[in-house]
Coordinates of C-alpha atoms in Angstrom, one line a residue:
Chain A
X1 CA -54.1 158.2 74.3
X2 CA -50.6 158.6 73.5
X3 CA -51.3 158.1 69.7
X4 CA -53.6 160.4 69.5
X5 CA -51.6 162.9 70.9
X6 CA -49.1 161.9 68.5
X7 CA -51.0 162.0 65.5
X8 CA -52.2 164.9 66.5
X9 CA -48.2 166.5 66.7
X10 CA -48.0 164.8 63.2
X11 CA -50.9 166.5 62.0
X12 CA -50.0 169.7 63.2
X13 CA -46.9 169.8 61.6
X14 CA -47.3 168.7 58.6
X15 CA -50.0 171.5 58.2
X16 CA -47.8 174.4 59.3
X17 CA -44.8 172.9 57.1
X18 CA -47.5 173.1 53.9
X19 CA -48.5 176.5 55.3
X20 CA -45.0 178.2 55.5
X21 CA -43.9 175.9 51.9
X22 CA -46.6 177.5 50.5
X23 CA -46.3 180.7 51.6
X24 CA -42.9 180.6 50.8
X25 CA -43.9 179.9 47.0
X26 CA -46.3 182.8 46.9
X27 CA -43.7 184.9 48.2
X28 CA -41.3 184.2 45.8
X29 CA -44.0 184.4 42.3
X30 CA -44.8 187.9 43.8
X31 CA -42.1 189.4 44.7
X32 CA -40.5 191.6 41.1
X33 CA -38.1 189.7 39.1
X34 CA -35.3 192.8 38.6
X35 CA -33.7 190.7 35.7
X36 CA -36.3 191.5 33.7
X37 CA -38.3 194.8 35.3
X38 CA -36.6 197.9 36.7
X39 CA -32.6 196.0 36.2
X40 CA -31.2 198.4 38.5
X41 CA -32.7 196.5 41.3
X42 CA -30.5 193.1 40.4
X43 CA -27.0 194.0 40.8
X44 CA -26.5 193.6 44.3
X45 CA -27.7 190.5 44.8
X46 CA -25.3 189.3 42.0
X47 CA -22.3 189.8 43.5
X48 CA -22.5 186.6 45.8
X49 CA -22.4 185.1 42.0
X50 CA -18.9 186.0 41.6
X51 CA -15.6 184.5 43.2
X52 CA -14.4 186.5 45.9
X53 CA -11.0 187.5 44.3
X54 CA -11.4 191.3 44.0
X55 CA -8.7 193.4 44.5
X56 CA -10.9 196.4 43.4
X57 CA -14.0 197.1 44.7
X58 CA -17.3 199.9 44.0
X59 CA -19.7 201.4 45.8
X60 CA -22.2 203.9 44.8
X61 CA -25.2 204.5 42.3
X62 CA -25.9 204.7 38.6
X63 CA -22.2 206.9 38.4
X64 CA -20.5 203.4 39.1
X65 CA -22.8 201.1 37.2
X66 CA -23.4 202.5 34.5
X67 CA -20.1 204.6 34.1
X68 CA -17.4 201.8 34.6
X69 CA -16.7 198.9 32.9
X70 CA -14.5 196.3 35.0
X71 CA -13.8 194.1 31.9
X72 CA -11.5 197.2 30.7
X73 CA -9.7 197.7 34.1
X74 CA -9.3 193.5 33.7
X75 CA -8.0 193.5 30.2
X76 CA -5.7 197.2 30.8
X77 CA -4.7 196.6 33.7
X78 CA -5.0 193.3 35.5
X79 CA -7.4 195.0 37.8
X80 CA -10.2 192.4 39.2
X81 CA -13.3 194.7 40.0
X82 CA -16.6 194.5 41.1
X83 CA -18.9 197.3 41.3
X84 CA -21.8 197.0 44.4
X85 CA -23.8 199.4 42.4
X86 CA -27.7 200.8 43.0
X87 CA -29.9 203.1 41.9
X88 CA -29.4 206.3 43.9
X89 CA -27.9 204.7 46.9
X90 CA -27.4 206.7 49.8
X91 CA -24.2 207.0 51.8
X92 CA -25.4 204.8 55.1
X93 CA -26.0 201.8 52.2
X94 CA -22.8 201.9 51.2
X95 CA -21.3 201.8 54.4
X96 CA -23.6 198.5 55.0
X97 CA -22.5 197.5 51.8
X98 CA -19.0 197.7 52.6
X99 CA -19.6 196.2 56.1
X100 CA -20.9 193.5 53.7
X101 CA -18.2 193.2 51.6
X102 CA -15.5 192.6 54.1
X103 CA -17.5 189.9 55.3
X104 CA -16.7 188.1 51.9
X105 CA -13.5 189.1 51.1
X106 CA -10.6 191.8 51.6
X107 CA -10.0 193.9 48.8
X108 CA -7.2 196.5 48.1
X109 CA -8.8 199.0 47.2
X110 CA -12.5 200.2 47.8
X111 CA -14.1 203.4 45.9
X112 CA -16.9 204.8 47.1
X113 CA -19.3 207.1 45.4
X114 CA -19.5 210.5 47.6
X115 CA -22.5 211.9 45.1
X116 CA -24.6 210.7 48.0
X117 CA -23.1 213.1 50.3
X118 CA -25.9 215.7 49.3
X119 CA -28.7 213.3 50.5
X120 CA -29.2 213.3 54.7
X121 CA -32.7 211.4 54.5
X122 CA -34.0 208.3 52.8
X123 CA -35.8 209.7 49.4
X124 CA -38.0 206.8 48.0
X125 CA -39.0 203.1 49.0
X126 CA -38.4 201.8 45.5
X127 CA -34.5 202.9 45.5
X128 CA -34.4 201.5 49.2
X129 CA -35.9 197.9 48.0
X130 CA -33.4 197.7 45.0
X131 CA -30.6 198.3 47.7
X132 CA -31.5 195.9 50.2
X133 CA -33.6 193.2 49.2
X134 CA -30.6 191.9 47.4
X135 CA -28.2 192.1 50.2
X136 CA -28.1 188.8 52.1
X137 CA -29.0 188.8 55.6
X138 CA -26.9 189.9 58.1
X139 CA -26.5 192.5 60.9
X140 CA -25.7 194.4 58.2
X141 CA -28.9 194.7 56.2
X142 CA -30.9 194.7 59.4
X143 CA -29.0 198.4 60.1
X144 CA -29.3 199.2 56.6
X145 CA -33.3 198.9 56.8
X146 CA -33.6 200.5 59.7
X147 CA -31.5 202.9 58.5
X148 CA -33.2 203.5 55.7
X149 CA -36.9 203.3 55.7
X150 CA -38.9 205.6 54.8
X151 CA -42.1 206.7 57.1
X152 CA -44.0 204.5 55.2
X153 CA -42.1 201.3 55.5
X154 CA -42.1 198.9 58.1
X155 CA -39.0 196.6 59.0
X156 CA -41.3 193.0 58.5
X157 CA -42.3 194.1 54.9
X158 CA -38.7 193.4 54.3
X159 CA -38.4 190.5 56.6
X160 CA -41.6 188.9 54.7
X161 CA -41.4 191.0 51.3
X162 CA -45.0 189.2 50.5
X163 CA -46.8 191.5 52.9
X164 CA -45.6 194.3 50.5
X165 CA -45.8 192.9 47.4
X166 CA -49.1 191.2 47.5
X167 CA -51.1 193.6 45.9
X168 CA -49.0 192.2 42.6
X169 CA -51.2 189.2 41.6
X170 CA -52.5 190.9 39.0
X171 CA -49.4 191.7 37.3
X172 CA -48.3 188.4 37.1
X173 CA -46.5 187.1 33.9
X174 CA -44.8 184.5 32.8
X175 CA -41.5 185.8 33.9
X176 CA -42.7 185.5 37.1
X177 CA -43.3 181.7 37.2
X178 CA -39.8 181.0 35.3
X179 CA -37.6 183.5 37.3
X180 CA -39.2 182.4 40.5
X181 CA -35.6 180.8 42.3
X182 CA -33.1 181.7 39.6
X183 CA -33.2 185.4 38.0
X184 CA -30.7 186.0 35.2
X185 CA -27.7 188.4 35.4
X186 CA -28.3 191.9 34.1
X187 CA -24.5 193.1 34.7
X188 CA -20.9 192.1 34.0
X189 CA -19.6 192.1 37.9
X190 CA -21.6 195.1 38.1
X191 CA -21.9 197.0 35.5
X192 CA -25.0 197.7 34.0
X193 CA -23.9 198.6 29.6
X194 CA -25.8 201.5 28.0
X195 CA -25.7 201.9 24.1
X196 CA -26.5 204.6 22.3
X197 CA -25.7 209.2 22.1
X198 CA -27.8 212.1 23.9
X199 CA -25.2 214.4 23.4
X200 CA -25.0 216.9 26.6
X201 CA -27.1 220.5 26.2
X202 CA -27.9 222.8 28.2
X203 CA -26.9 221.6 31.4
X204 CA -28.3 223.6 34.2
X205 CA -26.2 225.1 36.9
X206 CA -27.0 224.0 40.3
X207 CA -30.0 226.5 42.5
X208 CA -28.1 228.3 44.4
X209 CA -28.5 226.7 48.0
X210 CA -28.4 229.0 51.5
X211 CA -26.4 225.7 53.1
X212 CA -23.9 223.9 50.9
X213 CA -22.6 222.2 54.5
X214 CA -23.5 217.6 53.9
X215 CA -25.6 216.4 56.8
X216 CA -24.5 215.3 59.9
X217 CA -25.7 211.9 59.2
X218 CA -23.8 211.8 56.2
X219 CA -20.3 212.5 57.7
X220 CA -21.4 209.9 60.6
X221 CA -21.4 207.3 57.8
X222 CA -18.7 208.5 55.6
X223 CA -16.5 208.3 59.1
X224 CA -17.5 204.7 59.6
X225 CA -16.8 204.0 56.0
X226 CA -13.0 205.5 56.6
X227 CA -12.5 203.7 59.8
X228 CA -13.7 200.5 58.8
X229 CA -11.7 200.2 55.6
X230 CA -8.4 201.5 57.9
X231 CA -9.3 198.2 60.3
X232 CA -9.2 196.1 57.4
X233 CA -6.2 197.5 56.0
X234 CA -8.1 198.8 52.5
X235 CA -7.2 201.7 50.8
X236 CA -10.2 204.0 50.5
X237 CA -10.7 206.2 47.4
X238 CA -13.1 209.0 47.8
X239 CA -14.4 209.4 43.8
X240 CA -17.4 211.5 42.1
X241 CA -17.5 210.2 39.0
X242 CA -17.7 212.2 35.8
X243 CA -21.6 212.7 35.4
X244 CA -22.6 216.4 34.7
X245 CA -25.8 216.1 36.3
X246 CA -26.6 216.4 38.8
X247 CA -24.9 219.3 39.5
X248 CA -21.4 219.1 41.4
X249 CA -21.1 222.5 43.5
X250 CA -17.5 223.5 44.1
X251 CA -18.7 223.8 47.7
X252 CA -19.4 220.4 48.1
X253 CA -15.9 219.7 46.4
X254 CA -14.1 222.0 48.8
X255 CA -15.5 219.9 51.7
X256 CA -14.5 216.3 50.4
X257 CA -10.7 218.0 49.8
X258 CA -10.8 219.1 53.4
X259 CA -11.8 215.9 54.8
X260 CA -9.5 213.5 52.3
X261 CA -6.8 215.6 53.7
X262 CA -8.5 215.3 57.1
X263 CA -8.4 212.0 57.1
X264 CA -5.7 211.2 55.0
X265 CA -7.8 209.3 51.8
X266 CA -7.7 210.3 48.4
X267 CA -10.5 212.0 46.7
X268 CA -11.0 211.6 42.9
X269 CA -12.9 214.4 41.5
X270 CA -13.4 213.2 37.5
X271 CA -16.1 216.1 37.0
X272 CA -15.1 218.0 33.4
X273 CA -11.8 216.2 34.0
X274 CA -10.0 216.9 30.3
X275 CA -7.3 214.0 31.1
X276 CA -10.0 211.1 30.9
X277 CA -10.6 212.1 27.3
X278 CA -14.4 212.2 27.5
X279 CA -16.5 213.8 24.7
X280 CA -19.8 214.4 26.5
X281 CA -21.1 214.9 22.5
X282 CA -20.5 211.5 21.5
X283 CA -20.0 209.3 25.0
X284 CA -23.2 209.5 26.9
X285 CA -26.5 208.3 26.1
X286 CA -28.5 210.5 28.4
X287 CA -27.3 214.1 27.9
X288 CA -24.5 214.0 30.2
X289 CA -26.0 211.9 33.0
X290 CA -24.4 208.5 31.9
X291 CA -22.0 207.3 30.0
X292 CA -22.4 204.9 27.1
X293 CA -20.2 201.7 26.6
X294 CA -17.2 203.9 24.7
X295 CA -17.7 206.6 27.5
X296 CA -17.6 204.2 30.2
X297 CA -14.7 202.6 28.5
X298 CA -12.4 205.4 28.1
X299 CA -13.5 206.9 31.8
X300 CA -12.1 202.9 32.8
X301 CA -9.4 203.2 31.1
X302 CA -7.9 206.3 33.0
X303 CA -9.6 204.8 35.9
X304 CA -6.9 202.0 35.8
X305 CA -4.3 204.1 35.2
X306 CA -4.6 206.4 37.8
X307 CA -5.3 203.2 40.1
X308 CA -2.0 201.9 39.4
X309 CA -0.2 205.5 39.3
X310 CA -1.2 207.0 42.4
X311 CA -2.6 203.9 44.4
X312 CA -0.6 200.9 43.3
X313 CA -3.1 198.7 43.0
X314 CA -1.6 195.2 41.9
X315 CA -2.0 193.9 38.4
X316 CA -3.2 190.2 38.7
X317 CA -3.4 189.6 35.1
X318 CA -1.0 186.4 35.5
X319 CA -3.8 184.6 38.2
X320 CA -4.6 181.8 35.7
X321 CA -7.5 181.3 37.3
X322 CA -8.9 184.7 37.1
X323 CA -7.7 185.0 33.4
X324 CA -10.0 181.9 32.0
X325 CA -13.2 183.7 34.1
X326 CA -12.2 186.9 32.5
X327 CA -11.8 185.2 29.2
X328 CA -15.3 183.9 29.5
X329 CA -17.2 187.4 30.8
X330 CA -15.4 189.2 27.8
X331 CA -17.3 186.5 25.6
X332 CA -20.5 187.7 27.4
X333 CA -19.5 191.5 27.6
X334 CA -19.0 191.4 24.1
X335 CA -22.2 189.5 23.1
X336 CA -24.3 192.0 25.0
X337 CA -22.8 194.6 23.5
X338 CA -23.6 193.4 20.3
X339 CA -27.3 192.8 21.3
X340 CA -27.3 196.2 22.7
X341 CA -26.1 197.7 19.1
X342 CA -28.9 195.3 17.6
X343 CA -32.2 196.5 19.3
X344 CA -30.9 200.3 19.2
X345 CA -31.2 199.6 15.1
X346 CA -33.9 197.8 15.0
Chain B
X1 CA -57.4 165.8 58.6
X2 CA -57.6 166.5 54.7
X3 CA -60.9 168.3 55.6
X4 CA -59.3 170.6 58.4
X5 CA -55.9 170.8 55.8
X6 CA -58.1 172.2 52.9
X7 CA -59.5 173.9 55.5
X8 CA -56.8 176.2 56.5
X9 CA -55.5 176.4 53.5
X10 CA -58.2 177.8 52.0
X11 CA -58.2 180.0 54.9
X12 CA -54.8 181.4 54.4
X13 CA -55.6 181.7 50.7
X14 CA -58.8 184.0 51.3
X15 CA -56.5 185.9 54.2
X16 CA -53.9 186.5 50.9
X17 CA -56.6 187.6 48.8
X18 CA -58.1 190.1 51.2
X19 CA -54.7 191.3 51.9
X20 CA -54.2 191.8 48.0
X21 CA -57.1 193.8 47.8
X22 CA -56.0 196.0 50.0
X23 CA -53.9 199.7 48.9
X24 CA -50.1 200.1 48.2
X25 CA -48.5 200.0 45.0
X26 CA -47.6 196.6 43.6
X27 CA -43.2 197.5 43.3
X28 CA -41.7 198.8 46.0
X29 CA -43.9 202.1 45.9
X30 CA -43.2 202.9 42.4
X31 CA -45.5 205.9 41.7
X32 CA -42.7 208.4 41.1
X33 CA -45.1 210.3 43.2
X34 CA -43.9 213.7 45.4
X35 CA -47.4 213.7 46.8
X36 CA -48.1 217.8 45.5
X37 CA -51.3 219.0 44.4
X38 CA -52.0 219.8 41.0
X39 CA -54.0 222.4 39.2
X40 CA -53.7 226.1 38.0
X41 CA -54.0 227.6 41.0
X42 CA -51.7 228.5 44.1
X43 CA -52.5 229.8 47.3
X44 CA -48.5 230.4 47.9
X45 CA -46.6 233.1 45.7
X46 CA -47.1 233.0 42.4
X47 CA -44.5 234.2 39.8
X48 CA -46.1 235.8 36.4
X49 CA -43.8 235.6 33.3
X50 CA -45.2 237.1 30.1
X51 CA -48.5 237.8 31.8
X52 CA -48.7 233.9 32.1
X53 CA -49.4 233.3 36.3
X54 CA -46.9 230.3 37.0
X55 CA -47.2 228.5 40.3
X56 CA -45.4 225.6 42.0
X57 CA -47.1 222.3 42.4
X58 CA -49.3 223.5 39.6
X59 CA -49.2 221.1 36.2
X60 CA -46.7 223.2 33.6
X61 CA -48.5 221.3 30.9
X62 CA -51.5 223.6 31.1
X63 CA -49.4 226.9 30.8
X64 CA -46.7 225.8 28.2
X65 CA -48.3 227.2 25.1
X66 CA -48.7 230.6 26.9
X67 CA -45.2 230.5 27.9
X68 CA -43.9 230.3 24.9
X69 CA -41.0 228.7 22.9
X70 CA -38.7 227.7 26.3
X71 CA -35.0 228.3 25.1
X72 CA -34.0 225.2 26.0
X73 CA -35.4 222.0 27.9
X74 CA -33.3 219.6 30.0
X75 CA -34.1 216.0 30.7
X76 CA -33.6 214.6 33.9
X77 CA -34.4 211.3 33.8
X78 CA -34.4 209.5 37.2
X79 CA -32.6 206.6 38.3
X80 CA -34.0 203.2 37.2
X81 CA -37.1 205.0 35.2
X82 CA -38.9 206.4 38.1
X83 CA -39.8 209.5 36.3
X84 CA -38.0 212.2 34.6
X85 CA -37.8 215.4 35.5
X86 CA -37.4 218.6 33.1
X87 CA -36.1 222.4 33.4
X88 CA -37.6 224.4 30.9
X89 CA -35.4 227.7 30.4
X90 CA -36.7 231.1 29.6
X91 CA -35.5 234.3 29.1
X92 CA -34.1 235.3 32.7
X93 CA -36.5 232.4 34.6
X94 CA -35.8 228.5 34.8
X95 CA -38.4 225.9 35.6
X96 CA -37.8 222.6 37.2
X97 CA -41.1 220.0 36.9
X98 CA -41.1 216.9 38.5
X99 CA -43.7 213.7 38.2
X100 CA -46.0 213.8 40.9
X101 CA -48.9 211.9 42.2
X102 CA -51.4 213.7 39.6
X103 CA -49.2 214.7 36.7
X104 CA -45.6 214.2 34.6
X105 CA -44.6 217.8 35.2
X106 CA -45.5 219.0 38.0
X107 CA -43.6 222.4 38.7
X108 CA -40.6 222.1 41.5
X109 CA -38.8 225.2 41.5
X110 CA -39.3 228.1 39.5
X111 CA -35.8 230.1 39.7
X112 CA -35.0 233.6 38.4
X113 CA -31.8 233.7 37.0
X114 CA -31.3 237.3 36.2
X115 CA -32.7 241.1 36.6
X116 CA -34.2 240.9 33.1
X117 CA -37.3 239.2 35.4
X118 CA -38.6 240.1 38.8
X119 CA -41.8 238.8 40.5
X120 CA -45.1 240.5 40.5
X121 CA -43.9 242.3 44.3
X122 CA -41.0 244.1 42.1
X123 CA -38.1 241.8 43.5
X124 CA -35.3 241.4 40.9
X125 CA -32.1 239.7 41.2
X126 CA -30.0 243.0 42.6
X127 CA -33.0 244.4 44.8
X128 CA -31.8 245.3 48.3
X129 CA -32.8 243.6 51.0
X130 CA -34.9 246.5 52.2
X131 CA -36.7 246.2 49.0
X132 CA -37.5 242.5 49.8
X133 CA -38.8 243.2 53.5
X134 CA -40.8 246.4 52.6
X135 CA -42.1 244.1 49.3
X136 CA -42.8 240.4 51.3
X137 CA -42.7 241.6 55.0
X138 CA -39.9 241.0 57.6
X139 CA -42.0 237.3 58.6
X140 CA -38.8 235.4 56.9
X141 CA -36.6 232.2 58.2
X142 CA -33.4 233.5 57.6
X143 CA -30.7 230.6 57.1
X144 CA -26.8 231.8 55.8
X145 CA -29.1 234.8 53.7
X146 CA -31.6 233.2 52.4
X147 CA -34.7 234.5 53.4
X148 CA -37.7 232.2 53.1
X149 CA -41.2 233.2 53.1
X150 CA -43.6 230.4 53.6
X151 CA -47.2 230.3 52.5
X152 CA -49.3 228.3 51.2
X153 CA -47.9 224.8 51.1
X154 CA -45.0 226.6 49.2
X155 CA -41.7 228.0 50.0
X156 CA -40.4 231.5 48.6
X157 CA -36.9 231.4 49.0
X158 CA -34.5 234.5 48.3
X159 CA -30.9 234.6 48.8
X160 CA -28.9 238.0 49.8
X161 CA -25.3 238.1 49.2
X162 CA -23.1 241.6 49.7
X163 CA -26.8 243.0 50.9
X164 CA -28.8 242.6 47.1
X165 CA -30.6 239.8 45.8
X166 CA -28.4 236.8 44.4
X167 CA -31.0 234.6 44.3
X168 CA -34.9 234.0 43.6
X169 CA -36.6 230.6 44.1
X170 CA -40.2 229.6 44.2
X171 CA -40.0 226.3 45.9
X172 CA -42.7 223.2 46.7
X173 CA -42.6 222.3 49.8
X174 CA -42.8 218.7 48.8
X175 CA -39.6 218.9 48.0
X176 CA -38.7 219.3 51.6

C-alpha cells in the first residue's frame, strides 16, 4: 500500500516537473529576443551585466540612450555611467527604476529624464513590456506593472509572459532557438549608437494646449524620485536633454525651475543650448529627434563638464579596475561604430 | 505511466495551441494602432481647405493630391519603430497624421495657424468669442479658454486669449 502511494507521489512529480520544464522552454522560444527585434526593449535588462561601480547614473527614454555616450564621459572625464534607458518611459518607471537601482548600488549622481513629465497615463503595452520585462523581479517591478498597465493588460501576462506571447509560434526563427537563455548586448552600458544625418527642418511648434500644468500623478512620482535619492544621499539632476522634438513648452520649463528651486535639485535644460556646441544640420540622424554618434558625443562631452563644474562628480579614471573594463568596451564602442559606418554605405 | 505522461503532455500541448489560436498581437501589442476609424467621411466638424473637405480620423492619403504641394512635411518617427507620425504644413493650416489601426496616416489634429484660413463656420484665428458662440453654439467645455465642442467622436477645440481666437484645433478623440 505504502508503495503504491509512493510511486504514485513519484509519478506525480515527475510529471508536473516535465510540465513546468517544459513550459518553461516554450516560454522562453516565444517570448521576442530584443537583441535582435525592436533593440530598444534590451537595455534594461543589461544593466545587471555590468559591475556595480557607477558613480553616474540615467534614467529616461530614447533622449538618454540614444543621445549620450558614457564611453566619452569615461575617457573625458573619469565619469563611470550607466544609462537605464527605454523607449518612451514614463516618470512612475523611472522612479521603480531608481528604486531598482539603489538596490544594486549607490551612485553619486542620478539624472533623470523629466520629458516624461507631459505623460499622466500609460500610452502603449509595447513601450510598457520593453520597460519591465527586463527589470528583475522585485517589489519594485510588481508596482511598476501595476502602475503601468494599460486596460488591456493583466498583471499574470507579465508574471507568465507565455500567456501573452503565445500567439508568436508562427513567427518563429532561428534567432529564437539560439537567443533562447542568452540574448546579445545591443548597448555600450546603455547607450544605444545611431549613425548617420537627417538634418533638422521644419520643426513644428508645439499646439497650443488650454492646460500646460503636469499631472498630479506625475509630481506624485517625481516627489518619490527626489526623496528617495535624498535617503540615499544621491544628488539628483533634473535634465531634458537636447531633442527638438517633441516640443519643449516654456511652460513646462517654468514648472521644473519652480520645483528644482522648490526642492532644492538642479534642473538641466540642454534644449537649443548654444554652449554644448550642437549642429542640429550635421549631428542628428532623425531631423532633430536624436542625436547621432558625433552629436551624442559632443552633447557627452559638455555633459561631463558641467557634471564636474557644477556637481562635482568625482573623476575615477585612476580605479585600475574600471580602466581595463573601459579599455575593453572602447574596443567594442569603436568596432560598432565602425559596423554602423559599414552598413550605412553599403 | 508513460501512457498517462504522453498523455498530459499532449494535453497541455493542444491547450498551447488553442491558446495560440486565439487574438492579440504576437509583440507586446505592437499594432501602432490608436484604434480611430478611417474613411473620408466625418460625422464631427469638418475643416475645408482649398475646397478639399478634411476630417480627423479620416486617411490623409486619399485627399493629399487635392491638397496640394504641403510646404513642408515633418517626420515623427516613434520610439523603437512603432509608427511614424507626420505634420504636413499648408498655407495657414497644419496637419498632424498618426498610424492607426486601418491606415499609416490617419489625421490627429488639424490646427489653424493663422487668419489667412478659417473654418467653413467663418472662425478665424482673431474672431471674438461672440463670433465662436453665435457660429458653434454656447454647448462648449470651457477649460483655462479653450472652448471644446464635441461631436462626433471628435473634439473641436478653440482657444481664447485677450477675448479673440488664439487658437484652432480639430482634434480625434482617440487621442484622448
Amino acid at each position: 500500500m505504502k508503495n503504491r502511494k509512493r510511486k504514485r507521489f513519484v509519478r506525480i512529480t515527475v510529471s508536473v516537473v516535465i510540465i513546468c520544464l517544459l513550459l518553461f522552454f516554450l516560454q522562453r522560444l516565444m517570448m521576442p529576443k530584443y537583441s535582435v527585434g525592436t533593440q530598444d526593449g534590451a537595455m534594461i535588462a543589461e544593466y545587471y551585466d555590468d559591475e556595480p561601480k557607477h558613480n553616474l547614473i540615467i534614467i529616461g527614454d530614447s533622449e538618454m540612450y540614444e543621445n549620450i555616450s558614457p564611453l566619452v564621459l569615461w575617457q573625458n572625464y573619469g565619469i563611470n555611467t550607466y544609462i537605464r534607458g527605454s523607449a518612451q518611459q514614463l516618470i512612475w518607471q523611472s522612479y521603480y527604476i531608481l528604486e531598482d537601482t539603489l538596490r544594486h548600488e549607490t551612485p553619486e549622481v542620478v539624472i533623470v529624464n523629466i520629458s516624461s513629465m507631459q505623460y499622466s497615463e500609460p500610452q502603449k503595452e509595447t513601450y510598457n513590456r520593453m520597460t519591465l520585462e527586463g527589470l528583475r523581479w522585485s517589489t519594485s517591478k510588481v508596482k511598476a506593472i501595476y502602475a503601468s498597465m494599460t486596460e488591456e493588460e493583466s498583471f499574470m501576462e507579465y508574471v507568465f509572459p507565455l500567456l501573452r506571447y503565445h500567439s508568436r509560434w508562427n513567427d518563429l526563427s532561428a534567432d529564437d532557438f539560439r537567443l533562447m537563455f542568452h540574448e546579445e548586448p545591443v548597448s555600450l552600458n546603455g547607450y544605444m549608437m545611431q549613425v548617420g544625418v537627417k538634418p533638422a527642418e521644419n520643426i513644428p511648434d508645439g499646439i497650443p494646449l488650454a492646460d500646460y500644468t503636469f499631472g498630479d500623478i506625475d509630481y506624485e512620482y517625481l516627489d518619490k524620485i527626489t526623496a528617495l535619492c535624498k535617503e540615499h544621499g544621491v544628488e539628483l539632476v533634473l535634465m531634458k536633454g537636447p531633442s527638438l522634438y517633441p516640443y519643449w513648452y516654456e511652460e513646462w520649463d517654468e514648472q521644473m525651475k519652480d520645483y528644482a528651486a522648490e526642492h532644492n535639485v538642479v534642473y538641466l535644460n540642454c534644449v537649443n543650448k548654444e554652449e554644448i556646441g550642437l549642429d542640429f544640420s550635421t549631428d542628428t540622424f532623425d531631423g532633430g529627434l536624436h542625436l547621432n554618434v558625433e552629436g551624442a558625443e559632443i552633447y557627452s562631452d559638455y555633459l561631463g563638464e558641467w557634471l564636474q563644474d557644477n556637481i562635482g562628480i568625482s573623476d575615477l579614471s585612476s580605479d585600475s579596475a574600471l580602466s581595463r573594463a573601459w579599455k575593453t568596451k572602447a574596443d567594442a564602442y569603436e568596432a560598432k561604430k565602425s559596423e554602423k559606418y559599414k552598413e550605412l554605405s553599403d | 505511466m508513460k501512457k498517462k505522461l504522453i498523455g498530459l503532455l499532449l494535453t497541455m500541448l493542444c491547450v498551447v495551441s488553442l491558446a495560440a489560436c486565439g487574438g492579440g498581437n504576437s509583440e507586446g501589442g505592437n499594432d501602432g494602432s490608436n484604434n480611430t476609424p478611417t474613411g473620408n467621411t466625418s460625422s464631427g466638424y469638418t475643416f475645408e481647405y482649398k475646397g478639399v473637405s478634411v476630417s480627423v480620423d479620416t486617411d490623409i492619403e486619399t485627399i493629399l493630391d487635392k491638397l496640394g504641394e504641403p510646404s513642408s512635411v515633418f517626420e515623427d518617427p516613434s520610439c523603437a519603430g512603432q509608427g511614424t507620425d507626420f505634420v504636413y504644413r499648408y498655407s495657414g493650416v497644419d496637419i498632424y497624421t498618426s498610424p492607426s489601426k486601418d491606415c499609416d496616416k490617419a489625421i490627429s489634429t488639424i490646427l489653424i495657424i493663422s487668419d489667412e484660413v478659417e473654418t467653413p463656420e467663418g472662425i478665424t484665428i482673431g474672431s471674438t468669442q461672440e463670433d465662436v458662440e453665435a457660429a458653434y453654439g454656447t454647448d462648449y467645455s470651457n477649460n483655462n479658454g479653450m472652448l471644446t465642442y464635441e461631436k462626433g467622436g471628435m473634439h473641436l477645440g478653440i482657444l481664447i486669449k485677450g477675448g479673440v481666437v488664439d487658437s484652432i484645433q480639430y482634434t480625434s478623440t482617440a487621442l484622448n
